[in-house]
RNA sequence: GCGCCUGUAGCUCAAUUGGAUAGAGCGAUGGACUUCGAAUCCAGAGGUUGGAGGUUCAAUUCCUCUCAGGCGCGCCA
């Protein structure tokens, strides 16, 4: 419908040879006295000496005289905006669409089957997942589902940094824990990992250790921690299509390959016994070391190879979801892609801001290396997966999130997620009740939608018709929070409507049938939306 | 010092990406269950959008300056 109106206006602009300043838009009206759709065309047309209001009147007049007018009840002009009021039968169309598309309702083909790779979490296997990872996980999973729904081919990937100094420290820390348990005087390295989880892992090591190589300790710790991470993700409802190990890139020569490629482009030089990449030529603030003085690679070197490989695999868009501590890393990675001739838009980095936990007023400061932290596991156990995810997703990714544990625990029943789930449960029970009273399961063709003439009913129909538009917006701006906000609004409208009007009644079957259809549509939007967010659909509460 | 994020109702956050009278929840006040689930609903209260300029028909949104908080600025990852 939006497109139809847009085309009608476009045609008029061409005929009248109006010159536009920027683009005009057609959007659903935010108030009912503004009709169903509004446009700002007149405000964008520049005619010296003529008020936008006059231009708007003229355009409105042209449409009123055309055959397109059959779509509209009326067209009004206010403040330079042109407001379109649709005829009733458009509502019928909305209901037919939703009931026909079922669990596909809302899906669109914005992606045209393009391939997107979303890399997220990618936590180092040096400790349990933190609440920061949890937010990234919830975000990445929801974004993946939404983009899939928007017509993209999506792959979810976890990049595992299983090499480097941090892994060495992990091994040494485990070794120290092991010998401490045996009563020997062995201290954990200064920058080592102090977490109690290493003590637990140390206890799992068999009595006699024959292999005391550095690799033994590292591998043992990594394996156990990774198992824990996988279990946390599974229980949180997050899954990955693919896992890529940093070590595999090193072993199969991908890192050397990429350095050779850079060398042939003359973007590599040697200074102070190290190899440098001239990333400044591509917008970075300083050049970066790829190979250190001691001959080992920095984190950056294999990461270039990794991202290069992603593009080689044919992905049209790479999305990386990172914590804010990696912010400064963006320019250098983009520089690397640019130097190979790829557009920097090929990579979109979403920075998911930190979550700060509070217990009441008290801020909980956390560090993986010290034993001071609340893990994602603890958070899930305390607050529940659904509520945790919703808290994470309800606000924009780039906003800092204050998560008060006491509050989240104490007021679980007042949490927005339960509000939405309750709307879902309530709607599904109404449908069930209707069926038990032989009022459900009607043939759509027998339903007279025009009896849905209450303002609330029209507003709800407009709202749920907007669902595909929400998906489209998110596919463009990658702001998952928009869906959570939207579902809350739908729930709110439904709860009010329910309170005001009786839905299942044997007094007037025509009205009852139509309202049951409406509730089924609401139910469909809620269930599709919650599923996209990774939140469960309870039978009862 | 440089870069980025944030600043909106007492608190936590929105605002269709430049649109019409800036909206929700929590908290506080008053009200609504003999009927489809009251984990709900209804009503009014609450604002100089941190501050000052600028761009234009229109600024919470864009630009400049400024104040406050957070994060980053490794041959760590």
Coordinates of C-alpha atoms (C1' of nucleotides) in Angstrom, one line a residue:
Chain A
X1 CA 0.0 0.0 0.0
X2 CA 2.8 2.3 0.9
X3 CA 4.4 1.6 -2.4
X4 CA 1.2 2.2 -4.3
X5 CA 0.8 5.7 -2.7
X6 CA 4.4 6.4 -3.4
X7 CA 4.0 5.5 -7.1
X8 CA 0.9 7.6 -7.4
X9 CA 2.8 10.6 -6.0
X10 CA 5.9 9.9 -8.1
X11 CA 3.7 10.0 -11.2
X12 CA 2.3 13.3 -10.3
X13 CA 5.7 14.7 -9.7
X14 CA 6.8 13.6 -13.1
X15 CA 3.8 15.0 -14.8
X16 CA 4.0 18.4 -13.1
X17 CA 7.7 18.4 -13.4
X18 CA 8.2 19.3 -9.7
X19 CA 11.8 19.5 -8.5
X20 CA 12.4 17.8 -5.2
X21 CA 14.7 18.7 -2.4
X22 CA 15.9 15.3 -1.2
X23 CA 13.6 12.3 -1.1
X24 CA 10.0 12.4 0.0
X25 CA 8.5 9.6 2.1
X26 CA 5.2 7.8 2.7
X27 CA 4.8 6.5 6.2
X28 CA 2.0 5.1 8.4
X29 CA 0.4 8.0 10.3
X30 CA 1.2 8.2 13.9
X31 CA -2.2 9.5 14.9
X32 CA -5.6 8.4 13.7
X33 CA -6.8 11.9 12.9
X34 CA -3.9 11.8 10.3
X35 CA -5.5 8.9 8.5
X36 CA -3.7 5.7 7.6
X37 CA -0.7 6.9 5.6
X38 CA 0.9 10.3 5.3
X39 CA 3.4 11.9 3.0
X40 CA 5.6 14.9 3.2
X41 CA 6.0 15.4 -0.6
X42 CA 4.7 18.9 -0.5
X43 CA 7.3 19.9 2.0
X44 CA 10.0 18.6 -0.3
X45 CA 8.9 20.4 -3.4
X46 CA 10.5 23.7 -3.9
X47 CA 8.4 26.3 -5.7
X48 CA 9.5 29.9 -4.9
X49 CA 6.8 32.0 -3.4
X50 CA 4.3 29.2 -2.9
X51 CA 3.5 27.7 0.5
X52 CA 3.9 23.9 0.9
X53 CA 0.3 23.9 2.1
X54 CA -0.8 25.1 -1.3
X55 CA 1.2 22.5 -3.2
X56 CA -0.2 19.8 -1.0
X57 CA -3.7 21.0 -1.7
X58 CA -3.0 20.9 -5.4
X59 CA -1.6 17.3 -5.3
X60 CA -4.5 16.2 -3.2
X61 CA -6.9 17.6 -5.7
X62 CA -5.2 15.8 -8.5
X63 CA -5.5 12.5 -6.7
X64 CA -9.1 13.1 -5.8
X65 CA -9.9 13.6 -9.5
X66 CA -7.9 10.5 -10.6
X67 CA -9.1 6.9 -10.7
X68 CA -6.7 6.1 -7.9
X69 CA -9.2 7.8 -5.6
X70 CA -11.1 4.4 -5.4
X71 CA -8.5 3.3 -2.9
X72 CA -9.3 6.0 -0.4
X73 CA -12.1 7.0 1.8
X74 CA -10.8 10.6 1.8
X75 CA -7.6 12.6 1.5
X76 CA -6.9 15.5 3.7
X77 CA -4.2 18.2 3.9
X78 CA -2.8 19.4 7.2
X79 CA 0.3 21.4 8.0
X80 CA 1.6 20.6 4.5
X81 CA 1.3 16.9 5.0
X82 CA -1.1 14.9 2.8
X83 CA -3.1 12.3 4.8
X84 CA -4.7 9.3 3.2
X85 CA -7.6 7.5 4.7
X86 CA -8.0 4.0 3.3
X87 CA -11.3 2.3 2.6
X88 CA -12.4 -0.5 4.8
X89 CA -11.7 -3.4 2.5
X90 CA -8.0 -2.9 2.9
X91 CA -8.4 -4.3 6.4
X92 CA -9.8 -7.5 5.0
X93 CA -6.7 -7.8 2.9
X94 CA -4.5 -7.5 6.0
X95 CA -6.3 -10.3 7.8
X96 CA -6.3 -12.6 4.7
X97 CA -2.5 -12.1 4.4
X98 CA -1.7 -12.9 8.0
X99 CA -3.9 -16.0 8.1
X100 CA -2.6 -17.2 4.8
X101 CA 1.1 -16.7 5.5
X102 CA 1.0 -18.0 9.1
X103 CA 4.5 -18.5 10.5
X104 CA 5.9 -16.7 7.4
X105 CA 3.9 -13.6 8.1
X106 CA 6.3 -10.7 8.3
X107 CA 8.9 -12.3 6.1
X108 CA 10.0 -10.3 3.2
X109 CA 12.5 -10.5 0.3
X110 CA 14.6 -7.5 1.1
X111 CA 17.8 -9.7 1.1
X112 CA 17.2 -11.2 -2.3
X113 CA 19.0 -14.3 -1.1
X114 CA 22.3 -12.5 -0.6
X115 CA 24.7 -14.2 1.7
X116 CA 25.5 -12.7 5.1
X117 CA 28.0 -14.0 7.6
X118 CA 27.4 -12.9 11.2
X119 CA 30.3 -13.5 13.5
X120 CA 29.5 -13.1 17.2
X121 CA 30.4 -14.0 20.7
X122 CA 33.8 -15.3 19.7
X123 CA 34.8 -15.3 23.3
X124 CA 38.3 -16.6 24.0
X125 CA 38.2 -20.0 25.6
X126 CA 39.9 -18.7 28.7
X127 CA 36.9 -18.6 31.0
X128 CA 33.1 -18.9 31.2
X129 CA 30.9 -16.6 29.2
X130 CA 30.3 -13.3 30.9
X131 CA 27.1 -11.2 30.8
X132 CA 28.7 -9.1 28.1
X133 CA 29.0 -12.1 25.9
X134 CA 25.4 -12.9 26.8
X135 CA 24.2 -9.7 25.4
X136 CA 26.2 -10.2 22.2
X137 CA 24.9 -13.7 21.9
X138 CA 21.2 -12.7 22.3
X139 CA 21.8 -9.9 19.9
X140 CA 23.5 -12.0 17.3
X141 CA 21.0 -14.8 17.4
X142 CA 18.0 -12.5 17.1
X143 CA 19.6 -10.4 14.3
X144 CA 20.4 -13.6 12.4
X145 CA 16.8 -14.8 12.7
X146 CA 15.5 -11.5 11.6
X147 CA 17.8 -11.2 8.6
X148 CA 16.9 -14.7 7.5
X149 CA 13.3 -13.6 7.8
X150 CA 14.1 -10.6 5.6
X151 CA 15.3 -12.8 2.8
X152 CA 19.0 -13.2 3.4
X153 CA 21.0 -16.4 3.6
X154 CA 22.6 -16.1 7.0
X155 CA 25.5 -18.1 8.5
X156 CA 26.3 -17.7 12.2
X157 CA 29.9 -18.2 13.0
X158 CA 32.1 -18.3 16.1
X159 CA 35.7 -17.5 15.8
X160 CA 37.8 -19.2 18.3
X161 CA 41.1 -17.6 19.4
X162 CA 42.9 -20.6 20.5
X163 CA 46.4 -19.3 20.1
X164 CA 48.7 -16.6 21.5
X165 CA 49.8 -15.3 24.8
X166 CA 46.5 -15.4 26.5
X167 CA 46.3 -19.2 25.8
X168 CA 49.8 -19.6 27.2
X169 CA 48.8 -17.8 30.3
X170 CA 45.8 -20.0 30.6
X171 CA 47.9 -23.1 30.5
X172 CA 50.3 -21.8 33.0
X173 CA 47.5 -20.8 35.3
X174 CA 46.0 -24.3 35.1
X175 CA 49.4 -25.9 35.8
X176 CA 49.8 -23.7 38.9
X177 CA 46.3 -24.6 40.1
X178 CA 47.1 -28.3 39.7
X179 CA 50.2 -28.2 41.7
X180 CA 48.7 -26.0 44.3
X181 CA 46.1 -28.7 44.9
X182 CA 48.8 -31.2 45.3
X183 CA 50.2 -29.0 48.1
X184 CA 53.2 -27.7 46.1
X185 CA 54.3 -24.1 46.2
X186 CA 53.4 -22.9 42.8
X187 CA 52.1 -19.4 42.0
X188 CA 49.8 -18.3 39.3
X189 CA 51.6 -16.0 36.8
X190 CA 51.1 -12.3 37.4
X191 CA 48.7 -11.7 34.5
X192 CA 47.3 -15.2 34.8
X193 CA 43.7 -16.3 35.3
X194 CA 42.6 -16.4 38.9
X195 CA 39.1 -17.8 38.3
X196 CA 37.8 -20.5 40.6
X197 CA 36.8 -22.5 37.5
X198 CA 40.4 -23.4 36.9
X199 CA 40.6 -25.0 40.3
X200 CA 37.6 -27.2 39.3
X201 CA 39.3 -28.1 36.0
X202 CA 42.5 -28.9 37.8
X203 CA 40.7 -31.4 39.9
X204 CA 39.6 -33.2 36.7
X205 CA 43.2 -33.9 35.7
X206 CA 44.2 -37.5 36.3
X207 CA 46.5 -38.3 39.3
X208 CA 49.7 -38.8 37.3
X209 CA 50.4 -36.4 34.6
X210 CA 52.9 -37.9 32.1
X211 CA 52.7 -35.2 29.6
X212 CA 53.9 -32.0 31.2
X213 CA 54.4 -30.0 28.0
X214 CA 53.1 -26.5 27.7
X215 CA 50.5 -27.7 25.2
X216 CA 49.1 -30.3 27.6
X217 CA 47.9 -27.7 30.1
X218 CA 46.6 -25.3 27.5
X219 CA 44.7 -27.9 25.6
X220 CA 43.2 -29.4 28.7
X221 CA 42.0 -26.1 30.0
X222 CA 40.7 -25.0 26.6
X223 CA 38.8 -28.2 26.0
X224 CA 37.0 -28.0 29.3
X225 CA 36.2 -24.3 29.1
X226 CA 35.0 -24.6 25.5
X227 CA 32.6 -27.4 26.6
X228 CA 31.3 -25.1 29.2
X229 CA 30.8 -22.3 26.7
X230 CA 29.0 -24.6 24.3
X231 CA 26.7 -25.7 27.1
X232 CA 26.0 -22.2 28.2
X233 CA 25.1 -21.2 24.6
X234 CA 22.9 -24.2 24.1
X235 CA 21.0 -23.6 27.3
X236 CA 20.6 -19.9 26.4
X237 CA 19.1 -21.0 23.0
X238 CA 22.0 -19.8 20.9
X239 CA 23.4 -21.9 18.1
X240 CA 26.2 -21.6 15.5
X241 CA 26.4 -22.9 12.0
X242 CA 30.2 -22.9 12.0
X243 CA 33.2 -22.7 14.3
X244 CA 36.5 -21.4 12.9
X245 CA 39.7 -21.9 14.9
X246 CA 42.5 -19.4 14.7
X247 CA 44.9 -22.3 14.9
X248 CA 43.5 -23.8 11.7
X249 CA 44.3 -20.6 9.8
X250 CA 47.9 -20.7 11.1
X251 CA 48.3 -24.4 10.4
X252 CA 47.2 -24.4 6.8
X253 CA 49.3 -21.4 5.9
X254 CA 46.6 -18.9 5.4
X255 CA 48.5 -16.4 7.5
X256 CA 51.7 -16.6 5.4
X257 CA 49.5 -16.4 2.3
X258 CA 47.9 -13.2 3.4
X259 CA 51.3 -11.6 4.4
X260 CA 52.7 -12.6 1.0
X261 CA 49.7 -10.9 -0.7
X262 CA 50.4 -7.8 1.3
X263 CA 54.1 -7.9 0.5
X264 CA 53.3 -8.1 -3.2
X265 CA 51.3 -4.9 -2.8
X266 CA 54.3 -3.4 -1.0
X267 CA 52.2 -2.7 2.1
X268 CA 54.6 -4.5 4.4
X269 CA 57.9 -3.2 5.9
X270 CA 60.4 -4.2 8.5
X271 CA 61.2 -2.0 11.5
X272 CA 62.8 -2.8 14.8
X273 CA 62.9 -6.5 13.9
X274 CA 59.1 -6.7 13.4
X275 CA 56.9 -6.8 10.3
X276 CA 54.5 -3.9 9.9
X277 CA 51.4 -3.3 7.8
X278 CA 51.0 0.2 6.5
X279 CA 47.4 0.5 7.4
X280 CA 47.6 4.3 7.6
X281 CA 47.5 4.3 3.8
X282 CA 43.9 3.1 4.2
X283 CA 42.6 5.3 7.0
X284 CA 44.1 3.8 10.2
X285 CA 45.8 6.2 12.6
X286 CA 48.9 4.2 12.8
X287 CA 50.7 1.3 11.2
X288 CA 50.2 -2.1 12.8
X289 CA 52.6 -4.9 13.7
X290 CA 51.8 -8.3 12.1
X291 CA 54.8 -10.3 13.2
X292 CA 56.4 -9.5 16.5
X293 CA 60.1 -9.3 17.4
X294 CA 60.0 -12.8 18.8
X295 CA 58.7 -14.1 15.4
X296 CA 55.2 -14.9 16.5
X297 CA 52.1 -13.3 14.9
X298 CA 49.9 -10.7 16.5
X299 CA 46.2 -11.3 16.8
X300 CA 45.7 -9.0 13.8
X301 CA 47.6 -11.1 11.2
X302 CA 45.4 -14.2 11.4
X303 CA 42.4 -12.0 11.7
X304 CA 43.1 -10.4 8.3
X305 CA 43.4 -13.9 6.8
X306 CA 40.1 -14.9 8.5
X307 CA 38.2 -12.0 7.1
X308 CA 39.7 -12.3 3.7
X309 CA 38.6 -15.9 3.7
X310 CA 35.1 -14.9 4.6
X311 CA 34.9 -12.7 1.5
X312 CA 36.5 -15.4 -0.6
X313 CA 33.7 -17.7 0.4
X314 CA 31.3 -15.4 -1.4
X315 CA 29.6 -13.6 1.4
X316 CA 28.1 -10.3 0.3
X317 CA 28.1 -8.8 3.7
X318 CA 30.1 -9.5 6.8
X319 CA 28.7 -8.5 10.2
X320 CA 30.9 -8.6 13.2
X321 CA 29.4 -8.2 16.7
X322 CA 32.0 -7.0 19.2
X323 CA 32.3 -5.5 22.6
X324 CA 33.2 -1.8 23.0
X325 CA 36.8 -2.7 24.0
X326 CA 37.4 -3.6 20.4
X327 CA 36.2 -0.3 19.0
X328 CA 39.7 0.9 18.2
X329 CA 40.2 -2.2 16.1
X330 CA 37.7 -1.3 13.4
X331 CA 39.8 1.1 11.4
X332 CA 42.7 -1.4 11.0
X333 CA 40.5 -4.3 10.0
X334 CA 38.7 -2.1 7.5
X335 CA 42.0 -0.9 6.2
X336 CA 43.0 -4.5 5.6
X337 CA 39.9 -5.1 3.6
X338 CA 40.2 -1.9 1.7
X339 CA 43.8 -2.6 0.6
X340 CA 42.5 -5.7 -1.1
X341 CA 40.1 -3.6 -3.1
X342 CA 37.0 -4.4 -1.1
X343 CA 34.5 -1.7 -0.2
X344 CA 34.6 -0.9 3.5
X345 CA 30.9 -1.3 3.6
X346 CA 31.5 -5.0 3.0
X347 CA 32.1 -5.2 6.8
X348 CA 29.6 -3.9 9.3
X349 CA 30.8 -3.9 12.9
X350 CA 28.1 -3.7 15.5
X351 CA 29.5 -2.6 18.9
X352 CA 27.3 -3.9 21.6
X353 CA 27.9 -1.8 24.7
X354 CA 28.7 -3.1 28.1
X355 CA 26.2 -4.3 30.5
X356 CA 26.8 -3.2 34.1
X357 CA 25.4 -5.4 36.8
X358 CA 24.1 -3.9 40.0
X359 CA 23.0 -5.4 43.2
X360 CA 20.6 -2.7 44.3
X361 CA 22.8 0.4 44.3
X362 CA 26.0 -1.5 44.4
X363 CA 27.9 -1.8 41.1
X364 CA 29.5 -5.1 40.6
X365 CA 32.9 -4.7 38.9
X366 CA 34.0 -7.6 36.9
X367 CA 37.2 -9.2 35.6
X368 CA 37.6 -12.5 34.0
X369 CA 41.1 -12.9 35.2
X370 CA 40.3 -12.2 38.8
X371 CA 37.6 -14.3 40.3
X372 CA 35.2 -11.5 40.4
X373 CA 32.3 -11.9 38.1
X374 CA 28.8 -13.0 37.5
X375 CA 28.7 -15.4 34.6
X376 CA 26.0 -15.6 32.0
X377 CA 25.2 -19.0 33.5
X378 CA 24.5 -17.4 36.9
X379 CA 22.4 -14.6 35.3
X380 CA 20.3 -17.1 33.4
X381 CA 19.7 -19.2 36.5
X382 CA 18.7 -16.2 38.5
X383 CA 16.6 -14.3 36.1
X384 CA 15.6 -16.9 33.5
X385 CA 16.5 -17.1 29.8
X386 CA 13.5 -15.3 28.4
X387 CA 13.7 -12.3 30.7
X388 CA 17.5 -12.1 30.3
X389 CA 17.2 -12.0 26.6
X390 CA 14.5 -9.5 26.6
X391 CA 16.5 -7.1 28.9
X392 CA 19.4 -7.4 26.5
X393 CA 17.4 -6.8 23.4
X394 CA 15.0 -4.2 24.6
X395 CA 17.5 -1.3 24.2
X396 CA 19.7 -0.3 21.4
X397 CA 23.0 -2.1 21.1
X398 CA 25.1 1.0 21.5
X399 CA 23.4 2.0 24.7
X400 CA 25.0 1.1 28.0
X401 CA 22.8 -1.2 29.9
X402 CA 22.3 -1.1 33.6
X403 CA 21.0 -4.4 34.8
X404 CA 19.9 -4.5 38.4
X405 CA 19.9 -8.1 39.6
X406 CA 17.8 -7.4 42.6
X407 CA 15.2 -5.5 40.5
X408 CA 15.1 -8.2 37.8
X409 CA 14.6 -10.9 40.4
X410 CA 12.2 -9.1 42.6
X411 CA 9.8 -7.9 39.9
X412 CA 9.8 -10.6 37.4
X413 CA 6.1 -10.4 37.1
X414 CA 6.3 -6.8 36.1
X415 CA 9.0 -7.4 33.5
X416 CA 7.9 -6.4 29.9
X417 CA 8.7 -9.8 28.6
X418 CA 6.0 -11.3 30.8
X419 CA 3.7 -8.6 29.6
X420 CA 4.1 -9.8 26.0
X421 CA 4.1 -13.5 26.9
X422 CA 0.9 -12.9 28.9
X423 CA -0.7 -11.2 25.9
X424 CA 0.3 -14.3 23.9
X425 CA -1.1 -16.7 26.5
X426 CA -4.3 -14.7 26.8
X427 CA -4.9 -14.6 23.1
X428 CA -4.3 -18.3 22.7
X429 CA -6.7 -19.1 25.5
X430 CA -9.4 -17.0 23.9
X431 CA -9.0 -19.0 20.6
X432 CA -9.2 -22.2 22.6
X433 CA -12.2 -21.0 24.4
X434 CA -13.9 -20.0 21.2
X435 CA -13.2 -23.5 19.7
X436 CA -14.7 -25.1 22.8
X437 CA -17.8 -23.0 22.2
X438 CA -17.9 -23.9 18.5
X439 CA -17.2 -20.3 17.5
X440 CA -13.6 -20.9 16.2
X441 CA -12.3 -22.5 13.0
X442 CA -14.4 -20.4 10.7
X443 CA -14.0 -20.0 7.0
X444 CA -12.5 -16.7 6.3
X445 CA -14.9 -16.1 3.4
X446 CA -17.8 -16.2 5.7
X447 CA -16.5 -13.5 7.9
X448 CA -17.7 -10.0 7.6
X449 CA -14.7 -7.9 8.5
X450 CA -16.6 -4.7 8.2
X451 CA -18.1 -5.2 11.6
X452 CA -14.7 -4.5 13.0
X453 CA -15.6 -0.8 13.0
X454 CA -14.3 0.2 16.4
X455 CA -11.3 2.6 16.4
X456 CA -9.3 0.1 18.5
X457 CA -9.9 -2.6 16.0
X458 CA -8.7 -0.5 13.1
X459 CA -5.7 0.7 15.1
X460 CA -4.7 -2.9 15.8
X461 CA -5.1 -3.9 12.2
X462 CA -2.9 -1.1 11.1
X463 CA -0.4 -2.0 13.8
X464 CA -0.1 -5.7 12.8
X465 CA 0.0 -4.8 9.1
X466 CA 3.1 -2.9 10.0
X467 CA 5.0 -6.0 11.1
X468 CA 6.8 -6.6 7.7
X469 CA 7.8 -3.0 7.8
X470 CA 9.5 -3.5 11.1
X471 CA 11.4 -6.4 9.7
X472 CA 12.5 -4.3 6.8
X473 CA 13.7 -1.5 9.0
X474 CA 15.8 -3.9 11.1
X475 CA 17.3 -5.4 8.0
X476 CA 18.5 -1.9 7.1
X477 CA 19.6 -0.5 10.4
X478 CA 20.3 -3.7 12.3
X479 CA 18.6 -2.4 15.4
X480 CA 17.0 -5.5 16.9
X481 CA 15.5 -3.4 19.8
X482 CA 12.8 -2.1 17.3
X483 CA 11.1 -5.5 17.3
X484 CA 11.0 -5.8 21.1
X485 CA 9.5 -2.3 21.3
X486 CA 7.0 -3.2 18.6
X487 CA 5.8 -6.4 20.3
X488 CA 5.3 -4.4 23.5
X489 CA 3.1 -2.0 21.7
X490 CA 1.0 -4.7 20.0
X491 CA 0.6 -6.4 23.4
X492 CA -0.4 -3.2 25.0
X493 CA -3.1 -2.6 22.3
X494 CA -4.4 -6.1 22.7
X495 CA -4.6 -6.0 26.5
X496 CA -6.6 -2.7 26.3
X497 CA -8.9 -4.0 23.6
X498 CA -9.6 -7.2 25.5
X499 CA -10.5 -5.2 28.6
X500 CA -12.9 -3.1 26.7
X501 CA -14.6 -5.5 24.3
X502 CA -16.0 -8.9 24.6
X503 CA -14.5 -11.2 21.9
X504 CA -16.3 -14.5 22.3
X505 CA -20.0 -14.0 22.6
X506 CA -22.9 -16.0 21.3
X507 CA -25.1 -12.9 21.2
X508 CA -23.8 -11.6 17.9
X509 CA -22.0 -14.3 16.0
X510 CA -21.0 -12.1 13.2
X511 CA -19.0 -9.8 15.4
X512 CA -17.7 -12.7 17.5
X513 CA -16.3 -14.4 14.4
X514 CA -14.6 -11.3 13.1
X515 CA -13.1 -10.5 16.5
X516 CA -11.8 -14.1 16.8
X517 CA -10.1 -13.7 13.5
X518 CA -8.5 -10.5 14.7
X519 CA -7.2 -12.2 17.8
X520 CA -5.8 -15.0 15.7
X521 CA -3.9 -12.4 13.7
X522 CA -2.5 -10.8 16.8
X523 CA -1.5 -14.2 18.1
X524 CA 0.4 -14.8 14.9
X525 CA 2.3 -11.5 15.1
X526 CA 3.2 -12.1 18.7
X527 CA 4.4 -15.7 18.1
X528 CA 6.4 -14.8 15.0
X529 CA 7.9 -11.8 16.7
X530 CA 8.8 -13.6 20.0
X531 CA 10.3 -16.5 18.0
X532 CA 12.5 -14.1 16.1
X533 CA 13.8 -12.7 19.4
X534 CA 14.5 -16.2 20.6
X535 CA 11.9 -15.9 23.4
X536 CA 9.7 -18.9 24.2
X537 CA 5.9 -19.1 23.7
X538 CA 4.5 -20.4 27.0
X539 CA 1.3 -22.5 27.1
X540 CA 0.4 -21.0 30.4
X541 CA 1.9 -18.8 33.0
Chain B
rG1 C1' 45.9 14.9 24.7
rC2 C1' 43.2 12.3 20.5
rG3 C1' 39.0 9.1 18.9
rC4 C1' 34.2 6.8 19.7
rC5 C1' 29.5 5.9 22.6
rU6 C1' 26.0 8.0 25.9
rG7 C1' 23.1 12.3 28.1
rU8 C1' 15.3 12.8 27.0
rA9 C1' 9.7 12.6 33.1
rG10 C1' 12.1 10.9 40.1
rC11 C1' 14.3 5.7 37.8
rU12 C1' 15.1 2.4 33.2
rC13 C1' 14.4 3.5 28.2
rA14 C1' 11.5 4.9 23.1
rA15 C1' 10.7 8.3 19.3
rU16 C1' 9.0 5.2 12.1
rU17 C1' 16.5 7.8 10.8
rG18 C1' 14.8 15.5 9.5
rG19 C1' 8.3 15.6 10.5
rA20 C1' 2.6 17.1 13.0
rU21 C1' 0.8 18.1 20.3
rA22 C1' 8.5 14.2 22.4
rG23 C1' 6.0 8.6 24.0
rA24 C1' 6.1 3.7 27.1
rG25 C1' 7.3 0.8 31.6
rC26 C1' 8.6 1.2 36.8
rG27 C1' 7.7 4.3 41.1
rA28 C1' 3.8 7.6 43.3
rU29 C1' -2.0 9.1 43.4
rG30 C1' -7.2 7.5 42.5
rG31 C1' -10.4 3.8 40.3
rA32 C1' -12.2 -1.4 37.7
rC33 C1' -12.9 -8.6 38.6
rU34 C1' -20.3 -12.9 39.2
rU35 C1' -18.7 -13.2 32.1
rC36 C1' -13.3 -15.0 27.0
rG37 C1' -6.9 -15.6 32.4
rA38 C1' -6.7 -8.9 37.0
rA39 C1' 0.9 -11.3 35.5
rU40 C1' -4.5 -7.1 33.1
rC41 C1' -7.1 -2.4 32.3
rC42 C1' -8.8 3.0 33.0
rA43 C1' -7.8 8.2 34.7
rG44 C1' -5.1 12.4 35.7
rA45 C1' 0.2 14.0 37.6
rG46 C1' 5.2 14.2 35.9
rG47 C1' 9.7 17.8 30.3
rU48 C1' 13.8 24.4 28.8
rU49 C1' 15.4 16.6 25.1
rG50 C1' 22.8 18.4 29.7
rG51 C1' 24.0 23.8 28.0
rA52 C1' 25.0 27.7 24.0
rG53 C1' 24.9 28.9 19.0
rG54 C1' 24.0 27.4 13.7
rU55 C1' 21.7 24.9 9.1
rU56 C1' 15.6 25.2 7.2
rC57 C1' 9.1 25.3 6.0
rA58 C1' 10.4 21.8 10.2
rA59 C1' 15.9 19.6 14.9
rU60 C1' 15.6 14.8 20.3
rU61 C1' 17.7 13.7 15.3
rC62 C1' 22.4 17.1 11.2
rC63 C1' 27.0 20.9 12.0
rU64 C1' 30.3 23.9 15.6
rC65 C1' 31.5 24.9 20.6
rU66 C1' 30.9 23.5 25.7
rC67 C1' 29.8 20.5 30.3
rA68 C1' 29.2 15.5 32.5
rG69 C1' 29.7 10.0 32.5
rG70 C1' 31.7 5.5 30.0
rC71 C1' 35.1 3.0 26.7
rG72 C1' 39.3 2.8 23.6
rC73 C1' 44.3 4.7 22.0
rG74 C1' 49.8 -2.6 23.1
rC75 C1' 55.0 -6.2 19.3
rC76 C1' 47.2 -8.3 24.6
rA77 C1' 43.2 -10.6 22.4

